[in-house]
Amino acid sequence: MSSQKAAPLNLSVRFVRSIGVKKAVPFEKAGVRTLRDLLLFFPRRYLDRTHTTQLNSLQGPSNGEITVIGTIADTREVKAKGKTRYEAILEDGSGGAIKLVWFRRTNQIKKWIKFGYTAAFSGVVKQFGFELQMAHPEVTYLSKGEAEDLKSGSGRWVALYPGGKEFENAGLDARGLRKLMERIIGEFGNSITEMWSTELLNRFNLMPIREALNAVHRPHNQQELEKGLERFKFDELVFLQLMWGYTRYKRKQKESGIAYPQVGDQTRDLINKKLPFDLTNAQKRVLREIWNDMTSPHPMSRLLQGDVGSGKTVVALIAMSIAVENGYQAALMAPTEILAEQHYLTSRKFLEGLGVQVYLLTGSTKAAERKEILPRLDSGEPCIVIGTHAIIQDSVILPNLGLTVIDEQHRFGVAQRQKLMDPGLKQKPDVLVMTATPIPRSLALTMYGDLEVSRLDEMPPGRGKITTQAINGDNQRDDLYRRIRKRLEKGGRAYIIFPLVEESEKLDLQAAVEGREELINGPLKGLPVELLHGRMKMDEKEAAMQKFASGQAAALVSTTVVEVGVDVPEATEMVIEHSERFGLSQLHQLRGRVGRGGNDSRCYLVGYPPVTEVARSRIKTMINTLDGFVIAEEDLRLRGSGDVFGTRQHGMPELKFADIVNDQQLLMRARHAADELINKDVTLRTWPELREAFQEMAKDKMQWIKVG
Ligand code: ADP
Ligand code: MG
């Protein structure tokens, strides 16, 4: 330990001794800019005895890549048909042997792979006659000591860092990189300081940071490695949760929210006289939660999760009615024009006769109409305005805005949401964010950690059953459409969905257009079949929807535009063509279009072979459950965290170490730890090292999460 030096963690890699300007290049290209980054430049994988194969145990070709630690016993160059190949016999002391073969770069290889050369060779073993061969293995040079350690299973594992061409060009092959990292960790490992007090380390059951650093770079065993990695993941997650916790705390501190004094006759009439049904218990519970927020002087920031059809829109309407009744403006922002339109129609239906002014504002609103509406909004007139996100954001002044409802079928980035939530008014409007796809708990904690969460986990009564069936498009399709035809002839109504063909709206449209042609000239001949796709004009879309809703059209052939919230209770059949191409949440959304009335419904998932394993799992999940929360968890598991719900595109905090699919337990631990700390001392001054580390990290992370 005497050779340990402390250096500032933000020291540029170029100035780190034993790196220098030239070797810094590949590091910087890999995003490693400072000493801190360098210490956190973790191995890509490891070599250890449990991950290597003894040659005497190798009976035939290997199924996947294997790693053999051995020594070259013989070499030769073979020239045949004008080509040269280089062969080497590899032995590992177990009594077995294999042949290594190179067909390319033989001139370089032969200077390097010589008799007596000891290394780890990784690759796939194939059999030719009686001979086992590994072609173009990945070679990791090992010193005698390292090879001995690995073979005996004692000592440290050999770390393999994410090197490559750039590193090799700078003179750092795999072994060079490993030696360099070993030196860096040895010399500068102590530059990393511990941010947890001993008490908290014990309390949260964490490995001390320097120990963890060594455990990750040079583990002795799996357990040590995992405990070390856990430390880095935990720190990362706890920072995220501290940020969210702090945001929630700050928002609560602000006394600039609106405290609504009362629920008046208007809202009571809406609930008791206008709604043709009783609220579900879940709706009542959620409304109580919302009402508590609305009466408090702190601005509400609440996420309302609920499956398609669970009755979120009704909840939103009631909340907006309360706002208007108390003299404020309320805005409902929808992701698409179709949805905005539909919310508008629903509001009009339920609010009719109650004296509430409701305006619709979308890209299709005529200029003359806009000209009439905008000044009224500008005047502060208490009213409900419903529109698309963009419109309300860009062109509308709502000086008297008291409640914003964000219908978030398409998710926003955190920053964008913050902007919608805080339009910069004197008083802070209450905000209700609604999502129709239930979000797995771990993801909600990560993406929506700044919001309180309400769940509508109960469906309104009187719904028919939905059965889901997989259909093989190659041989069961004719039969399916015969059945559909019979149902339609008896007055049933069907959605028929065609998928996105590649990422092209044009092809997408084509699939639906051609699909409809094929159906009206074939199995659905003579039946009224309408078409709906994203490229139609608003009034064309409306006409098509209207025909389908009124029953003039028996079937609606559509692209996925109907996914978002279209509500036709009479529709009982849902056919999803090429269902193997849809994601789980999309399938769930689509299925949610049926089963909205009292009649039993059917959802047909038509698949065309070959269907991948994952697609098969998705279809199986759909058949097994209707529960959106279950489906969401499964979706997260199948797709992994990287891309699920578009977290990447939406500027979510990039988690470097933790993974919200595999580290759910740890995420909960981090959440609890953060809550505990914030409750005890929100300034973190009780723990100066932690406070400092948090501030350091927050400097660049806080942009996406605006803390007041
Ligand atoms: P979501 O917005 O969650 O998809 P909606 O609010 O659009 O759900 O409700 C779906 C359908 O159920 C609508 O037709 C709505 O009028 C109806 N609905 C809502 N709440 C109830 C309830 N408590 N009982 C019966 N029907 C309800
Ligand atoms: Mg809705």
XYZ file of C-alpha atoms and ligand atoms in Angstrom:
736
model
C 0.000 0.000 0.000
C 2.988 2.306 0.336
C 3.058 2.904 -3.420
C -0.491 4.307 -3.250
C -0.846 7.867 -4.395
C -3.769 10.175 -4.165
C -4.519 12.264 -7.209
C -7.512 14.454 -7.955
C -10.246 12.348 -9.503
C -10.965 14.926 -12.167
C -7.368 14.787 -13.384
C -7.375 14.366 -17.156
C -6.325 10.876 -18.260
C -3.542 12.494 -20.289
C -1.877 13.605 -17.100
C -2.229 10.306 -15.313
C 1.258 8.890 -14.965
C 1.917 5.885 -17.187
C -0.793 6.918 -19.636
C 0.258 10.092 -21.356
C -1.075 11.812 -24.436
C -0.766 8.961 -26.909
C -2.335 6.243 -24.814
C -5.014 8.671 -23.655
C -6.496 8.770 -27.160
C -8.348 5.426 -27.142
C -9.506 6.016 -23.584
C -10.957 9.380 -24.454
C -12.655 7.881 -27.479
C -14.222 5.345 -25.150
C -15.545 8.171 -22.973
C -12.873 7.788 -20.310
C -11.690 11.343 -19.674
C -10.669 11.592 -16.066
C -8.935 9.549 -13.440
C -12.358 8.817 -11.984
C -13.566 7.441 -15.325
C -10.410 5.400 -15.515
C -10.938 3.794 -12.131
C -14.508 3.052 -13.165
C -13.409 1.550 -16.490
C -14.531 -1.945 -15.579
C -13.552 -5.266 -17.159
C -15.779 -6.577 -19.934
C -15.346 -10.111 -18.690
C -12.990 -12.274 -16.705
C -10.987 -15.419 -17.098
C -11.178 -17.828 -14.252
C -11.082 -21.528 -13.769
C -14.825 -21.914 -13.665
C -15.045 -20.308 -17.083
C -12.318 -22.323 -18.764
C -12.379 -25.749 -20.335
C -9.905 -28.598 -19.800
C -8.965 -30.134 -23.121
C -9.217 -33.717 -21.893
C -12.884 -33.087 -21.116
C -13.563 -31.921 -24.648
C -15.164 -34.840 -26.475
C -16.252 -33.121 -29.649
C -17.157 -29.735 -31.080
C -18.270 -27.075 -28.602
C -21.707 -25.555 -28.624
C -20.532 -22.074 -27.958
C -17.352 -20.213 -27.280
C -14.966 -21.861 -24.858
C -11.723 -20.679 -23.326
C -8.674 -22.893 -22.980
C -5.560 -21.952 -21.050
C -2.608 -23.661 -22.607
C 0.801 -23.608 -24.208
C 1.756 -23.927 -27.872
C 3.426 -27.332 -28.436
C 4.040 -27.187 -32.164
C 3.488 -24.884 -35.154
C 3.613 -25.103 -38.941
C 2.827 -23.092 -42.005
C 0.827 -24.855 -44.716
C 0.727 -23.662 -48.305
C -2.004 -25.094 -50.477
C -3.724 -23.857 -53.637
C -1.826 -20.589 -53.478
C -3.038 -19.875 -49.974
C -1.199 -19.983 -46.703
C -2.556 -21.068 -43.384
C -0.878 -21.233 -40.024
C -1.508 -24.069 -37.606
C -0.539 -24.564 -33.981
C -1.088 -27.407 -31.549
C -2.374 -26.313 -28.170
C -1.858 -28.395 -25.038
C -3.006 -27.624 -21.540
C -1.329 -30.326 -19.487
C -4.554 -32.278 -19.093
C -3.609 -34.788 -21.770
C -5.843 -33.298 -24.444
C -4.904 -31.155 -27.426
C -6.589 -29.140 -30.171
C -5.422 -27.508 -33.354
C -5.539 -23.738 -33.730
C -5.836 -22.438 -37.296
C -5.356 -19.038 -38.899
C -6.198 -18.310 -42.516
C -5.576 -14.592 -42.451
C -2.753 -12.384 -41.197
C -0.573 -15.485 -41.035
C 2.625 -13.460 -41.410
C 1.923 -11.554 -38.223
C 0.512 -14.521 -36.372
C 3.564 -16.697 -36.932
C 5.857 -14.122 -35.386
C 3.743 -14.120 -32.313
C 2.216 -17.563 -31.718
C 5.371 -19.651 -31.236
C 6.433 -22.784 -29.441
C 6.070 -22.298 -25.693
C 3.690 -19.337 -25.928
C 1.193 -19.476 -23.056
C -2.171 -17.791 -23.260
C -5.918 -18.114 -22.961
C -7.495 -19.021 -26.290
C -11.185 -18.391 -26.786
C -13.313 -19.548 -29.696
C -15.668 -22.197 -31.013
C -14.343 -25.726 -31.490
C -15.292 -27.593 -34.658
C -14.581 -31.131 -35.701
C -12.878 -32.143 -38.962
C -12.538 -35.903 -39.231
C -10.996 -36.893 -35.936
C -9.461 -33.530 -35.381
C -10.797 -30.732 -33.162
C -10.016 -27.239 -34.426
C -10.445 -23.694 -33.236
C -10.104 -21.102 -35.991
C -8.955 -17.535 -35.315
C -9.186 -17.743 -31.528
C -9.194 -14.640 -29.386
C -5.827 -14.714 -27.650
C -5.135 -13.342 -24.195
C -1.480 -13.560 -23.281
C -0.827 -14.759 -19.755
C 2.331 -14.657 -17.722
C 3.439 -17.980 -16.255
C 2.206 -16.831 -12.836
C -1.193 -15.815 -14.147
C -1.594 -19.080 -16.010
C -0.665 -21.031 -12.882
C -3.068 -19.039 -10.731
C -5.889 -19.637 -13.175
C -5.207 -23.330 -13.454
C -5.020 -23.866 -9.749
C -8.093 -21.718 -9.155
C -6.301 -19.728 -6.479
C -5.342 -16.113 -6.812
C -7.181 -13.422 -8.723
C -9.147 -13.737 -11.910
C -7.713 -12.278 -15.081
C -9.643 -9.204 -16.133
C -10.366 -8.561 -19.794
C -11.015 -4.894 -20.487
C -13.069 -3.508 -23.359
C -10.086 -2.786 -25.585
C -9.941 -3.168 -29.352
C -8.375 -1.629 -32.416
C -8.030 1.885 -31.052
C -6.198 0.608 -28.014
C -3.964 -1.639 -30.089
C -3.035 1.292 -32.304
C -1.887 3.114 -29.195
C 0.255 0.142 -28.233
C -2.191 -1.394 -25.795
C -3.103 -4.960 -26.660
C -5.330 -6.911 -24.291
C -2.454 -7.787 -22.042
C -0.963 -4.306 -22.133
C -4.305 -2.812 -21.219
C -4.716 -5.253 -18.368
C -1.240 -4.520 -17.004
C -1.863 -0.800 -17.302
C -5.170 -1.022 -15.460
C -3.583 -3.137 -12.778
C -0.944 -0.453 -12.259
C -3.500 2.343 -12.224
C -5.688 0.602 -9.665
C -2.622 -0.181 -7.579
C -1.286 3.356 -7.696
C -4.426 5.464 -7.676
C -7.143 3.267 -6.211
C -6.970 5.220 -2.996
C -7.907 8.438 -4.766
C -11.479 7.276 -4.508
C -12.855 8.363 -1.195
C -15.552 6.776 0.870
C -18.782 8.744 0.961
C -20.671 6.559 3.411
C -19.931 6.700 7.093
C -19.055 3.391 8.706
C -22.424 3.427 10.356
C -24.258 3.802 7.035
C -22.040 1.231 5.322
C -23.185 -1.241 7.913
C -26.743 -0.029 7.879
C -27.099 -0.435 4.114
C -24.876 -3.539 4.038
C -22.345 -2.153 1.567
C -18.762 -3.062 0.725
C -16.369 -0.146 1.366
C -15.524 1.664 -1.871
C -11.818 0.822 -2.153
C -12.470 -2.798 -1.422
C -15.236 -2.733 -4.015
C -12.918 -1.202 -6.588
C -10.412 -4.010 -6.118
C -13.153 -6.592 -6.101
C -14.389 -5.489 -9.502
C -11.006 -5.119 -11.163
C -9.325 -8.119 -9.623
C -11.848 -10.450 -8.044
C -10.918 -13.730 -6.372
C -14.345 -15.231 -6.839
C -17.866 -14.619 -8.038
C -19.204 -13.601 -4.655
C -16.580 -10.934 -4.188
C -17.193 -9.600 -7.678
C -20.929 -9.357 -7.130
C -20.620 -7.616 -3.809
C -18.193 -5.140 -5.352
C -20.447 -4.432 -8.327
C -23.404 -4.073 -6.016
C -21.668 -1.203 -4.289
C -21.321 0.786 -7.513
C -24.886 0.042 -8.539
C -26.218 1.033 -5.159
C -24.409 4.363 -5.165
C -25.757 5.124 -8.610
C -29.316 4.209 -7.685
C -29.217 6.007 -4.389
C -28.108 9.202 -6.107
C -30.999 8.951 -8.507
C -33.416 8.395 -5.655
C -31.880 11.250 -3.675
C -32.505 13.514 -6.642
C -36.103 12.431 -6.970
C -36.620 12.640 -3.234
C -35.127 16.097 -3.176
C -37.340 17.212 -6.070
C -40.447 15.994 -4.314
C -39.326 17.664 -1.122
C -38.680 21.005 -2.815
C -42.017 20.959 -4.543
C -43.750 20.293 -1.265
C -41.885 23.173 0.343
C -43.235 25.654 -2.131
C -46.333 27.253 -0.714
C -47.172 28.702 -4.090
C -49.612 25.989 -5.066
C -53.346 26.426 -5.139
C -55.457 25.277 -2.232
C -58.864 24.598 -3.731
C -61.486 25.405 -1.140
C -64.420 23.249 -2.160
C -66.179 20.685 -4.253
C -69.371 22.412 -5.313
C -72.701 21.597 -6.883
C -71.339 21.421 -10.390
C -68.978 18.567 -9.617
C -71.530 16.870 -7.399
C -74.055 17.022 -10.228
C -71.471 15.663 -12.624
C -70.846 12.652 -10.409
C -74.377 12.041 -9.227
C -76.510 13.096 -12.153
C -74.492 13.178 -15.327
C -72.332 10.082 -15.096
C -74.512 7.130 -16.053
C -72.644 4.830 -13.660
C -71.268 4.663 -10.135
C -67.596 5.269 -9.696
C -65.546 2.177 -8.969
C -63.903 1.884 -5.574
C -60.556 2.436 -7.234
C -61.821 5.640 -8.861
C -63.145 6.860 -5.508
C -59.863 6.093 -3.786
C -57.845 7.843 -6.466
C -60.164 10.859 -6.404
C -59.647 11.123 -2.655
C -55.880 11.118 -3.229
C -56.253 13.804 -5.869
C -58.597 15.857 -3.739
C -56.112 15.748 -0.855
C -53.468 17.139 -3.166
C -55.798 19.781 -4.543
C -56.830 21.123 -1.167
C -53.246 21.377 0.036
C -51.291 24.542 -0.729
C -48.527 22.488 -2.380
C -48.760 21.892 -6.082
C -49.897 18.390 -6.937
C -47.546 16.161 -8.960
C -49.322 12.895 -9.364
C -49.059 9.997 -11.746
C -52.314 8.218 -12.454
C -51.681 4.722 -13.731
C -54.441 2.550 -14.986
C -55.112 0.086 -17.678
C -56.964 1.003 -20.812
C -60.608 1.375 -19.898
C -60.083 1.597 -16.160
C -61.736 5.002 -16.180
C -58.906 7.523 -16.007
C -60.568 10.028 -18.285
C -63.563 10.229 -16.003
C -61.295 10.830 -13.022
C -59.540 13.592 -14.936
C -62.846 15.196 -15.860
C -63.963 15.311 -12.252
C -60.677 16.887 -11.174
C -60.965 19.467 -13.956
C -64.510 20.238 -12.964
C -63.331 20.987 -9.437
C -60.686 23.355 -10.788
C -63.136 25.227 -12.993
C -65.719 25.413 -10.258
C -63.167 27.140 -8.065
C -62.533 29.760 -10.717
C -59.495 28.291 -12.493
C -58.655 27.079 -15.963
C -57.884 23.420 -16.572
C -55.965 21.985 -19.517
C -56.006 18.433 -20.797
C -53.188 17.632 -23.169
C -53.387 14.569 -25.367
C -50.647 13.076 -27.523
C -52.708 12.898 -30.724
C -55.507 14.809 -32.379
C -57.772 11.768 -32.407
C -57.418 11.442 -28.674
C -57.886 15.133 -28.012
C -61.011 15.033 -30.117
C -62.302 12.045 -28.224
C -61.625 13.581 -24.832
C -63.441 16.643 -26.067
C -66.508 14.655 -27.085
C -66.522 12.767 -23.771
C -66.253 15.999 -21.822
C -69.042 17.602 -23.770
C -71.237 14.580 -23.197
C -70.737 14.487 -19.444
C -70.490 18.208 -18.774
C -73.420 19.254 -20.906
C -75.856 21.418 -19.042
C -73.507 22.062 -16.144
C -72.395 25.401 -17.494
C -68.754 24.503 -17.985
C -67.059 26.028 -20.982
C -64.983 23.438 -22.927
C -62.685 24.328 -25.823
C -60.875 22.085 -28.281
C -57.596 23.201 -29.719
C -55.548 21.095 -32.150
C -53.568 21.512 -35.323
C -56.812 21.126 -37.231
C -58.650 23.903 -35.456
C -59.552 26.499 -38.073
C -57.853 29.859 -37.892
C -61.117 31.727 -37.393
C -62.027 29.497 -34.504
C -58.610 29.876 -32.914
C -58.960 33.594 -33.191
C -62.123 33.380 -31.204
C -60.877 30.931 -28.573
C -57.446 32.348 -27.780
C -58.540 35.734 -26.409
C -60.999 33.991 -24.132
C -58.296 31.769 -22.748
C -56.057 34.779 -22.450
C -58.715 36.605 -20.462
C -58.479 33.999 -17.734
C -62.035 32.780 -18.147
C -62.512 29.615 -16.080
C -62.831 26.803 -18.581
C -61.518 23.454 -19.734
C -59.249 23.479 -22.746
C -58.467 20.197 -24.444
C -55.809 19.863 -27.082
C -52.637 18.303 -28.293
C -49.497 18.819 -26.223
C -47.761 20.903 -28.811
C -50.623 23.314 -29.315
C -51.208 24.007 -25.688
C -47.543 24.389 -25.043
C -46.718 26.682 -27.914
C -49.511 29.061 -28.577
C -51.745 29.289 -25.612
C -51.680 31.618 -22.706
C -53.624 30.362 -19.749
C -52.995 33.011 -17.117
C -55.365 31.343 -14.743
C -54.242 27.757 -15.155
C -55.021 25.723 -12.058
C -54.813 22.134 -13.236
C -52.893 20.435 -16.008
C -53.739 16.904 -17.027
C -51.119 15.289 -19.221
C -52.386 12.253 -21.046
C -49.135 10.522 -21.635
C -49.811 7.604 -23.894
C -46.594 8.514 -25.606
C -44.015 9.127 -23.010
C -42.065 12.294 -22.693
C -38.599 12.854 -21.509
C -38.251 13.971 -17.946
C -37.145 17.441 -18.991
C -40.064 17.852 -21.352
C -42.475 16.776 -18.697
C -40.975 19.239 -16.254
C -41.646 21.952 -18.788
C -45.257 20.949 -19.219
C -45.612 20.782 -15.482
C -44.233 24.206 -14.811
C -45.367 26.785 -17.369
C -43.812 29.576 -15.301
C -46.925 31.036 -13.766
C -47.110 32.806 -10.426
C -49.198 30.080 -8.944
C -48.114 26.553 -9.716
C -50.858 24.513 -11.342
C -51.624 21.081 -10.006
C -50.458 18.394 -12.365
C -51.931 14.998 -13.066
C -49.985 12.745 -15.441
C -51.980 9.831 -16.840
C -50.443 6.761 -18.398
C -52.481 4.066 -20.078
C -49.740 1.485 -20.053
C -49.159 0.394 -16.522
C -45.554 0.860 -15.616
C -43.530 -1.731 -13.742
C -42.717 -0.567 -10.277
C -38.987 -0.415 -10.882
C -39.443 1.722 -13.952
C -41.899 4.037 -12.224
C -39.333 4.541 -9.498
C -36.697 5.404 -12.064
C -38.611 7.480 -14.591
C -41.328 8.968 -12.440
C -39.533 9.126 -9.130
C -40.579 12.741 -8.679
C -44.280 11.955 -8.756
C -46.717 10.475 -6.275
C -48.358 7.434 -7.759
C -52.049 6.516 -7.894
C -53.212 3.250 -9.391
C -56.592 2.401 -10.902
C -56.366 -1.325 -10.410
C -60.020 -2.175 -10.861
C -62.046 -2.308 -14.031
C -65.563 -0.869 -14.131
C -68.165 -3.618 -13.828
C -70.335 -4.880 -16.627
C -67.554 -5.574 -19.034
C -67.792 -8.642 -21.213
C -65.123 -11.297 -21.206
C -62.216 -11.046 -23.626
C -60.728 -14.254 -24.975
C -57.468 -14.188 -26.818
C -56.465 -16.694 -29.445
C -53.369 -17.278 -31.548
C -54.055 -17.856 -35.238
C -51.574 -19.345 -37.660
C -51.790 -17.008 -40.621
C -50.591 -19.681 -43.034
C -53.436 -22.127 -42.555
C -56.073 -20.754 -40.176
C -56.688 -17.353 -41.672
C -59.516 -18.269 -44.055
C -61.356 -19.959 -41.271
C -60.855 -16.937 -39.017
C -62.322 -14.504 -41.513
C -65.261 -16.830 -42.139
C -66.037 -16.620 -38.430
C -65.542 -12.859 -38.399
C -67.819 -12.511 -41.397
C -70.602 -14.386 -39.603
C -70.279 -12.139 -36.566
C -70.329 -8.999 -38.679
C -73.386 -10.176 -40.571
C -75.132 -10.523 -37.221
C -74.286 -6.915 -36.365
C -70.888 -7.357 -34.713
C -68.076 -4.906 -35.278
C -64.404 -5.650 -35.867
C -61.119 -3.832 -35.801
C -58.563 -5.290 -38.190
C -55.077 -4.003 -37.548
C -52.172 -4.057 -39.948
C -48.694 -3.504 -38.608
C -45.992 -1.069 -39.309
C -43.924 -2.474 -42.146
C -40.444 -1.290 -41.317
C -40.207 2.222 -39.997
C -42.012 3.803 -42.869
C -45.311 5.553 -42.654
C -45.807 5.098 -46.364
C -45.426 1.330 -46.241
C -47.485 1.269 -43.107
C -50.287 2.922 -44.962
C -49.819 0.643 -47.917
C -50.210 -2.448 -45.746
C -53.542 -1.219 -44.449
C -54.773 -0.018 -47.846
C -53.852 -3.298 -49.508
C -55.143 -5.280 -46.565
C -58.529 -3.645 -46.923
C -58.579 -4.247 -50.687
C -57.838 -7.899 -50.147
C -60.569 -8.233 -47.533
C -63.338 -6.439 -49.424
C -62.579 -8.419 -52.550
C -62.263 -11.657 -50.609
C -63.488 -12.850 -47.240
C -65.407 -9.689 -46.319
C -66.866 -9.059 -49.751
C -70.004 -6.952 -49.673
C -69.552 -5.737 -46.096
C -68.954 -2.054 -45.315
C -65.279 -1.776 -44.361
C -63.731 1.574 -43.486
C -60.073 2.547 -43.505
C -58.148 4.564 -40.913
C -54.513 5.560 -41.020
C -52.271 8.307 -39.816
C -51.984 10.102 -43.138
C -55.651 10.847 -43.528
C -56.894 14.354 -42.863
C -58.588 14.982 -39.574
C -62.078 15.169 -41.075
C -61.511 11.996 -43.080
C -60.389 10.207 -39.938
C -63.387 11.492 -38.106
C -65.739 10.356 -40.854
C -64.259 6.865 -40.795
C -64.377 6.676 -37.014
C -67.892 8.004 -37.021
C -69.087 5.366 -39.459
C -67.522 2.647 -37.385
C -68.851 4.050 -34.115
C -72.388 4.364 -35.478
C -72.391 0.906 -37.005
C -72.562 2.073 -40.611
C -69.259 0.323 -41.071
C -68.943 -3.235 -39.804
C -65.178 -3.292 -39.818
C -62.422 -0.756 -39.433
C -59.167 -1.639 -41.107
C -56.505 0.415 -39.452
C -52.871 0.971 -38.800
C -51.857 1.326 -35.183
C -53.401 4.798 -34.898
C -56.358 3.203 -33.104
C -53.987 2.088 -30.415
C -54.388 5.354 -28.630
C -57.618 5.486 -26.779
C -60.324 5.029 -29.387
C -63.564 4.075 -27.670
C -66.299 2.138 -29.489
C -68.074 -0.043 -26.907
C -69.929 -2.038 -29.577
C -66.731 -3.402 -31.117
C -66.224 -7.021 -30.078
C -63.689 -8.422 -32.556
C -60.046 -7.447 -32.726
C -57.885 -9.003 -35.421
C -54.199 -8.179 -35.267
C -52.457 -9.155 -38.472
C -48.763 -9.973 -38.139
C -49.100 -9.875 -34.390
C -45.591 -11.315 -34.177
C -44.261 -7.889 -35.138
C -45.889 -5.987 -32.296
C -44.477 -5.339 -28.868
C -46.318 -6.523 -25.797
C -47.574 -3.182 -24.617
C -48.802 -2.378 -28.097
C -50.690 -5.678 -28.311
C -52.191 -4.944 -24.935
C -53.245 -1.463 -25.997
C -54.820 -2.803 -29.145
C -56.710 -5.519 -27.335
C -57.988 -2.846 -24.973
C -60.063 -1.455 -27.851
C -62.536 -4.334 -27.447
C -64.327 -5.585 -24.377
C -65.465 -2.067 -23.594
C -69.183 -2.828 -23.776
C -71.198 -5.538 -22.078
C -70.678 -8.204 -24.724
C -67.990 -10.851 -24.795
C -65.137 -10.046 -27.111
C -62.416 -11.864 -28.953
C -58.904 -10.897 -29.830
C -57.148 -12.830 -32.598
C -53.399 -12.668 -32.810
C -52.582 -13.680 -36.357
C -48.970 -14.746 -36.709
C -47.033 -15.696 -39.811
C -44.153 -18.165 -39.450
C -41.326 -17.997 -38.739
C -42.242 -16.607 -35.340
C -39.299 -15.917 -33.050
C -39.020 -17.248 -29.529
C -39.584 -13.804 -28.048
C -42.633 -13.168 -30.222
C -43.995 -16.516 -29.091
C -43.513 -15.496 -25.435
C -45.338 -12.261 -26.064
C -48.295 -14.039 -27.608
C -48.368 -16.546 -24.772
C -48.424 -13.747 -22.206
C -51.308 -12.102 -24.052
C -53.289 -15.332 -23.995
C -52.576 -15.938 -20.315
C -53.488 -12.588 -18.807
C -55.519 -9.424 -19.251
C -53.801 -7.641 -16.378
C -51.844 -4.677 -17.682
C -49.571 -4.582 -14.663
C -48.558 -8.201 -15.218
C -48.035 -7.550 -18.919
C -45.885 -4.527 -18.191
C -43.599 -6.522 -15.897
C -43.278 -9.221 -18.540
C -42.586 -6.650 -21.238
C -39.784 -5.188 -19.188
C -38.341 -8.655 -18.623
C -38.489 -9.608 -22.308
C -37.157 -6.392 -23.732
C -34.670 -5.508 -21.081
C -34.333 -2.096 -19.606
C -32.298 -0.433 -22.318
C -35.027 0.216 -24.756
C -38.191 -0.500 -22.950
C -40.755 2.298 -22.997
C -38.324 4.383 -24.977
C -36.321 5.319 -21.929
C -33.242 5.913 -24.103
C -34.784 8.293 -26.550
C -36.385 10.202 -23.771
C -33.248 11.281 -22.071
C -33.607 9.179 -18.994
C -30.614 9.179 -16.733
C -28.273 6.652 -18.243
C -27.532 4.038 -15.632
C -23.951 2.933 -16.043
C -23.846 0.068 -13.575
C -27.353 -0.817 -12.479
C -30.063 -2.391 -14.557
C -33.678 -1.884 -13.624
C -34.661 -5.355 -14.787
C -32.029 -7.322 -12.929
C -31.506 -5.030 -9.979
C -35.051 -4.475 -8.803
C -34.312 -5.495 -5.225
C -31.369 -3.178 -5.075
C -33.482 -0.382 -6.510
C -35.956 -0.790 -3.672
C -33.140 -0.782 -1.156
C -31.792 2.416 -2.673
C -35.204 4.044 -2.616
C -35.671 3.236 1.046
C -32.166 4.394 1.887
C -32.711 7.713 0.091
C -36.062 8.283 1.781
C -34.506 7.540 5.135
C -31.687 10.012 4.570
C -33.947 12.774 3.290
C -36.362 12.359 6.159
C -33.538 12.579 8.630
C -31.702 15.520 7.101
C -32.667 16.817 3.687
C -29.555 18.996 3.510
C -27.373 15.880 3.920
C -25.123 18.002 6.158
C -25.133 15.217 8.717
C -23.013 13.254 6.238
C -20.540 15.759 4.723
C -18.798 13.250 2.420
C -22.090 12.053 1.038
C -23.276 15.618 0.560
C -20.152 16.530 -1.338
C -20.320 13.486 -3.588
C -23.988 14.128 -4.274
C -23.391 17.737 -5.210
C -20.515 16.770 -7.456
C -22.663 14.266 -9.295
C -25.696 16.536 -9.395
C -23.749 19.277 -11.168
C -24.089 17.562 -14.523
C -27.145 15.457 -13.868
C -29.472 18.145 -12.624
C -30.132 19.566 -16.068
C -32.691 16.929 -16.820
C -34.399 17.291 -13.543
C -35.128 20.874 -12.770
C -34.880 21.446 -9.109
C -36.478 24.707 -8.042
P -59.363 5.149 -19.695
O -59.208 6.619 -19.949
O -58.734 4.706 -18.424
O -58.991 4.308 -20.851
P -62.114 5.850 -19.758
O -62.199 6.878 -18.715
O -62.058 6.276 -21.180
O -60.902 4.865 -19.461
O -63.294 4.812 -19.504
C -63.548 3.744 -20.402
C -65.046 3.540 -20.533
O -65.612 3.138 -19.305
C -65.761 4.813 -20.925
O -66.799 4.476 -21.822
C -66.303 5.331 -19.607
O -67.448 6.096 -19.799
C -66.598 4.038 -18.861
N -66.488 4.154 -17.411
C -65.605 4.893 -16.701
N -65.793 4.714 -15.378
C -66.808 3.838 -15.240
C -67.468 3.250 -14.104
N -67.128 3.538 -12.861
N -68.471 2.379 -14.362
C -68.832 2.081 -15.614
N -68.255 2.588 -16.713
C -67.253 3.469 -16.536
Mg -58.923 7.370 -22.017
